C-alpha cells in the first residue's frame, strides 16, 4: 500500500467532503464554541495550503498548514478516512507538513486538538514528533475541550 501525499487545490471536492465528516465528528465530541475545525468557506484561504494523502488515487486523509506569521505556522485539518485509521496516513501527512514548514523557514509550528479520549491517537502522534503542550495562541482561548501544542523547528 503506497501512500502518496501531494499538495491539493481542493478542486475535486474530495477534501471538502472528508472535512465535512470531520466537522460533524467534532460536534459530537465538543460544544460548538470549542470546535475549531476550518469552516468550508475558509478552506481556500490563500494563507492555507492543503495536502491530500491518496492510495491508488483515492483520498484517504488530509492536512493543512496555515501561515500565522512569517515565522509561525499552524497545523490544521488533520483527518484520516475512518477506513484507513492506524495505517500511517496521518504520520505521512504530518511529515510532509513539517517538511514544508521547514522549507518556509518557520521557527515554530503550533496546533490545537481536542482534549477528550477520542483525540488520544492524535495527541500520541504529535508527542512522537516532539510537540509539547503550550498555551492558547493566535485567536484561541483557554478551553477545557482544547489542547495546544508547539514544536520548534
mmCIF file with all atom_site columns, C-alpha atoms in Angstrom, residues 19-101:
data_model
loop_
_atom_site.group_PDB
_atom_site.id
_atom_site.type_symbol
_atom_site.label_atom_id
_atom_site.label_alt_id
_atom_site.label_comp_id
_atom_site.label_asym_id
_atom_site.label_entity_id
_atom_site.label_seq_id
_atom_site.pdbx_PDB_ins_code
_atom_site.Cartn_x
_atom_site.Cartn_y
_atom_site.Cartn_z
_atom_site.occupancy
_atom_site.B_iso_or_equiv
_atom_site.pdbx_formal_charge
_atom_site.auth_seq_id
_atom_site.auth_comp_id
_atom_site.auth_asym_id
_atom_site.auth_atom_id
_atom_site.pdbx_PDB_model_num
ATOM 1  C CA . UNK A 1 19  ? -13.599 17.657 6.235  1.00 0.00 ? 19  UNK A CA 1
ATOM 2  C CA . UNK A 1 20  ? -17.376 17.838 6.323  1.00 0.00 ? 20  UNK A CA 1
ATOM 3  C CA . UNK A 1 21  ? -17.415 14.472 8.116  1.00 0.00 ? 21  UNK A CA 1
ATOM 4  C CA . UNK A 1 22  ? -14.578 15.753 10.341 1.00 0.00 ? 22  UNK A CA 1
ATOM 5  C CA . UNK A 1 23  ? -16.673 18.768 11.326 1.00 0.00 ? 23  UNK A CA 1
ATOM 6  C CA . UNK A 1 24  ? -19.662 16.558 12.162 1.00 0.00 ? 24  UNK A CA 1
ATOM 7  C CA . UNK A 1 25  ? -17.456 14.373 14.384 1.00 0.00 ? 25  UNK A CA 1
ATOM 8  C CA . UNK A 1 26  ? -16.075 17.430 16.177 1.00 0.00 ? 26  UNK A CA 1
ATOM 9  C CA . UNK A 1 27  ? -19.592 18.494 17.132 1.00 0.00 ? 27  UNK A CA 1
ATOM 10 C CA . UNK A 1 28  ? -20.159 15.033 18.646 1.00 0.00 ? 28  UNK A CA 1
ATOM 11 C CA . UNK A 1 29  ? -17.190 15.457 21.000 1.00 0.00 ? 29  UNK A CA 1
ATOM 12 C CA . UNK A 1 30  ? -17.105 19.187 21.740 1.00 0.00 ? 30  UNK A CA 1
ATOM 13 C CA . UNK A 1 31  ? -19.606 22.004 22.238 1.00 0.00 ? 31  UNK A CA 1
ATOM 14 C CA . UNK A 1 32  ? -19.955 24.332 19.204 1.00 0.00 ? 32  UNK A CA 1
ATOM 15 C CA . UNK A 1 33  ? -17.897 27.099 20.853 1.00 0.00 ? 33  UNK A CA 1
ATOM 16 C CA . UNK A 1 34  ? -14.992 24.646 21.212 1.00 0.00 ? 34  UNK A CA 1
ATOM 17 C CA . UNK A 1 35  ? -14.947 23.358 17.618 1.00 0.00 ? 35  UNK A CA 1
ATOM 18 C CA . UNK A 1 36  ? -12.029 24.936 15.762 1.00 0.00 ? 36  UNK A CA 1
ATOM 19 C CA . UNK A 1 37  ? -12.091 22.957 12.515 1.00 0.00 ? 37  UNK A CA 1
ATOM 20 C CA . UNK A 1 38  ? -11.961 25.124 9.412  1.00 0.00 ? 38  UNK A CA 1
ATOM 21 C CA . UNK A 1 39  ? -15.430 26.023 8.142  1.00 0.00 ? 39  UNK A CA 1
ATOM 22 C CA . UNK A 1 40  ? -15.957 25.278 4.409  1.00 0.00 ? 40  UNK A CA 1
ATOM 23 C CA . UNK A 1 41  ? -15.764 28.939 3.369  1.00 0.00 ? 41  UNK A CA 1
ATOM 24 C CA . UNK A 1 42  ? -12.227 29.237 4.812  1.00 0.00 ? 42  UNK A CA 1
ATOM 25 C CA . UNK A 1 43  ? -10.732 26.217 3.048  1.00 0.00 ? 43  UNK A CA 1
ATOM 26 C CA . UNK A 1 44  ? -9.461  28.250 0.094  1.00 0.00 ? 44  UNK A CA 1
ATOM 27 C CA . UNK A 1 45  ? -7.841  31.000 2.191  1.00 0.00 ? 45  UNK A CA 1
ATOM 28 C CA . UNK A 1 46  ? -4.543  31.944 0.495  1.00 0.00 ? 46  UNK A CA 1
ATOM 29 C CA . UNK A 1 47  ? -2.669  31.516 3.790  1.00 0.00 ? 47  UNK A CA 1
ATOM 30 C CA . UNK A 1 48  ? -3.668  27.831 3.948  1.00 0.00 ? 48  UNK A CA 1
ATOM 31 C CA . UNK A 1 49  ? -2.007  25.018 1.980  1.00 0.00 ? 49  UNK A CA 1
ATOM 32 C CA . UNK A 1 50  ? -3.682  21.606 1.845  1.00 0.00 ? 50  UNK A CA 1
ATOM 33 C CA . UNK A 1 51  ? -2.233  18.165 1.272  1.00 0.00 ? 51  UNK A CA 1
ATOM 34 C CA . UNK A 1 52  ? -4.186  15.091 0.331  1.00 0.00 ? 52  UNK A CA 1
ATOM 35 C CA . UNK A 1 53  ? -2.991  11.566 1.027  1.00 0.00 ? 53  UNK A CA 1
ATOM 36 C CA . UNK A 1 54  ? -4.083  9.078  -1.595 1.00 0.00 ? 54  UNK A CA 1
ATOM 37 C CA . UNK A 1 55  ? -3.809  5.359  -2.160 1.00 0.00 ? 55  UNK A CA 1
ATOM 38 C CA . UNK A 1 56  ? -4.381  4.324  -5.762 1.00 0.00 ? 56  UNK A CA 1
ATOM 39 C CA . UNK A 1 57  ? -5.868  7.762  -6.428 1.00 0.00 ? 57  UNK A CA 1
ATOM 40 C CA . UNK A 1 58  ? -8.406  7.539  -3.590 1.00 0.00 ? 58  UNK A CA 1
ATOM 41 C CA . UNK A 1 59  ? -8.288  10.236 -0.891 1.00 0.00 ? 59  UNK A CA 1
ATOM 42 C CA . UNK A 1 60  ? -7.529  8.616  2.475  1.00 0.00 ? 60  UNK A CA 1
ATOM 43 C CA . UNK A 1 61  ? -6.521  11.652 4.520  1.00 0.00 ? 61  UNK A CA 1
ATOM 44 C CA . UNK A 1 62  ? -5.660  15.326 4.525  1.00 0.00 ? 62  UNK A CA 1
ATOM 45 C CA . UNK A 1 63  ? -3.889  18.036 6.458  1.00 0.00 ? 63  UNK A CA 1
ATOM 46 C CA . UNK A 1 64  ? -3.140  21.724 6.105  1.00 0.00 ? 64  UNK A CA 1
ATOM 47 C CA . UNK A 1 65  ? -0.619  24.356 7.085  1.00 0.00 ? 65  UNK A CA 1
ATOM 48 C CA . UNK A 1 66  ? -1.794  27.885 7.819  1.00 0.00 ? 66  UNK A CA 1
ATOM 49 C CA . UNK A 1 67  ? 0.644   30.776 7.936  1.00 0.00 ? 67  UNK A CA 1
ATOM 50 C CA . UNK A 1 68  ? 0.134   32.759 11.145 1.00 0.00 ? 68  UNK A CA 1
ATOM 51 C CA . UNK A 1 69  ? 3.249   34.899 10.630 1.00 0.00 ? 69  UNK A CA 1
ATOM 52 C CA . UNK A 1 70  ? 6.463   34.645 8.568  1.00 0.00 ? 70  UNK A CA 1
ATOM 53 C CA . UNK A 1 71  ? 7.971   32.520 11.372 1.00 0.00 ? 71  UNK A CA 1
ATOM 54 C CA . UNK A 1 72  ? 4.930   30.615 12.674 1.00 0.00 ? 72  UNK A CA 1
ATOM 55 C CA . UNK A 1 73  ? 2.661   28.050 11.065 1.00 0.00 ? 73  UNK A CA 1
ATOM 56 C CA . UNK A 1 74  ? -0.408  26.263 12.368 1.00 0.00 ? 74  UNK A CA 1
ATOM 57 C CA . UNK A 1 75  ? -1.272  22.682 11.503 1.00 0.00 ? 75  UNK A CA 1
ATOM 58 C CA . UNK A 1 76  ? -4.966  22.406 10.621 1.00 0.00 ? 76  UNK A CA 1
ATOM 59 C CA . UNK A 1 77  ? -7.483  19.908 9.292  1.00 0.00 ? 77  UNK A CA 1
ATOM 60 C CA . UNK A 1 78  ? -5.583  16.704 10.051 1.00 0.00 ? 78  UNK A CA 1
ATOM 61 C CA . UNK A 1 79  ? -8.073  13.969 9.166  1.00 0.00 ? 79  UNK A CA 1
ATOM 62 C CA . UNK A 1 80  ? -7.859  10.331 8.109  1.00 0.00 ? 80  UNK A CA 1
ATOM 63 C CA . UNK A 1 81  ? -10.711 8.450  6.478  1.00 0.00 ? 81  UNK A CA 1
ATOM 64 C CA . UNK A 1 82  ? -12.090 6.036  9.112  1.00 0.00 ? 82  UNK A CA 1
ATOM 65 C CA . UNK A 1 83  ? -11.436 3.037  6.840  1.00 0.00 ? 83  UNK A CA 1
ATOM 66 C CA . UNK A 1 84  ? -7.711  3.840  6.843  1.00 0.00 ? 84  UNK A CA 1
ATOM 67 C CA . UNK A 1 85  ? -7.075  4.607  10.524 1.00 0.00 ? 85  UNK A CA 1
ATOM 68 C CA . UNK A 1 86  ? -3.854  3.255  12.095 1.00 0.00 ? 86  UNK A CA 1
ATOM 69 C CA . UNK A 1 87  ? -2.143  2.714  8.734  1.00 0.00 ? 87  UNK A CA 1
ATOM 70 C CA . UNK A 1 88  ? 0.391   5.566  8.915  1.00 0.00 ? 88  UNK A CA 1
ATOM 71 C CA . UNK A 1 89  ? -1.647  8.073  6.889  1.00 0.00 ? 89  UNK A CA 1
ATOM 72 C CA . UNK A 1 90  ? -1.544  10.884 9.492  1.00 0.00 ? 90  UNK A CA 1
ATOM 73 C CA . UNK A 1 91  ? 2.178   10.289 10.054 1.00 0.00 ? 91  UNK A CA 1
ATOM 74 C CA . UNK A 1 92  ? 2.913   10.755 6.329  1.00 0.00 ? 92  UNK A CA 1
ATOM 75 C CA . UNK A 1 93  ? 0.792   13.915 6.160  1.00 0.00 ? 93  UNK A CA 1
ATOM 76 C CA . UNK A 1 94  ? 2.389   15.369 9.299  1.00 0.00 ? 94  UNK A CA 1
ATOM 77 C CA . UNK A 1 95  ? 5.882   14.687 7.935  1.00 0.00 ? 95  UNK A CA 1
ATOM 78 C CA . UNK A 1 96  ? 5.010   16.461 4.673  1.00 0.00 ? 96  UNK A CA 1
ATOM 79 C CA . UNK A 1 97  ? 3.602   19.480 6.562  1.00 0.00 ? 97  UNK A CA 1
ATOM 80 C CA . UNK A 1 98  ? 6.682   19.702 8.807  1.00 0.00 ? 98  UNK A CA 1
ATOM 81 C CA . UNK A 1 99  ? 8.931   19.468 5.750  1.00 0.00 ? 99  UNK A CA 1
ATOM 82 C CA . UNK A 1 100 ? 7.036   22.379 4.176  1.00 0.00 ? 100 UNK A CA 1
ATOM 83 C CA . UNK A 1 101 ? 7.174   24.426 7.401  1.00 0.00 ? 101 UNK A CA 1
#
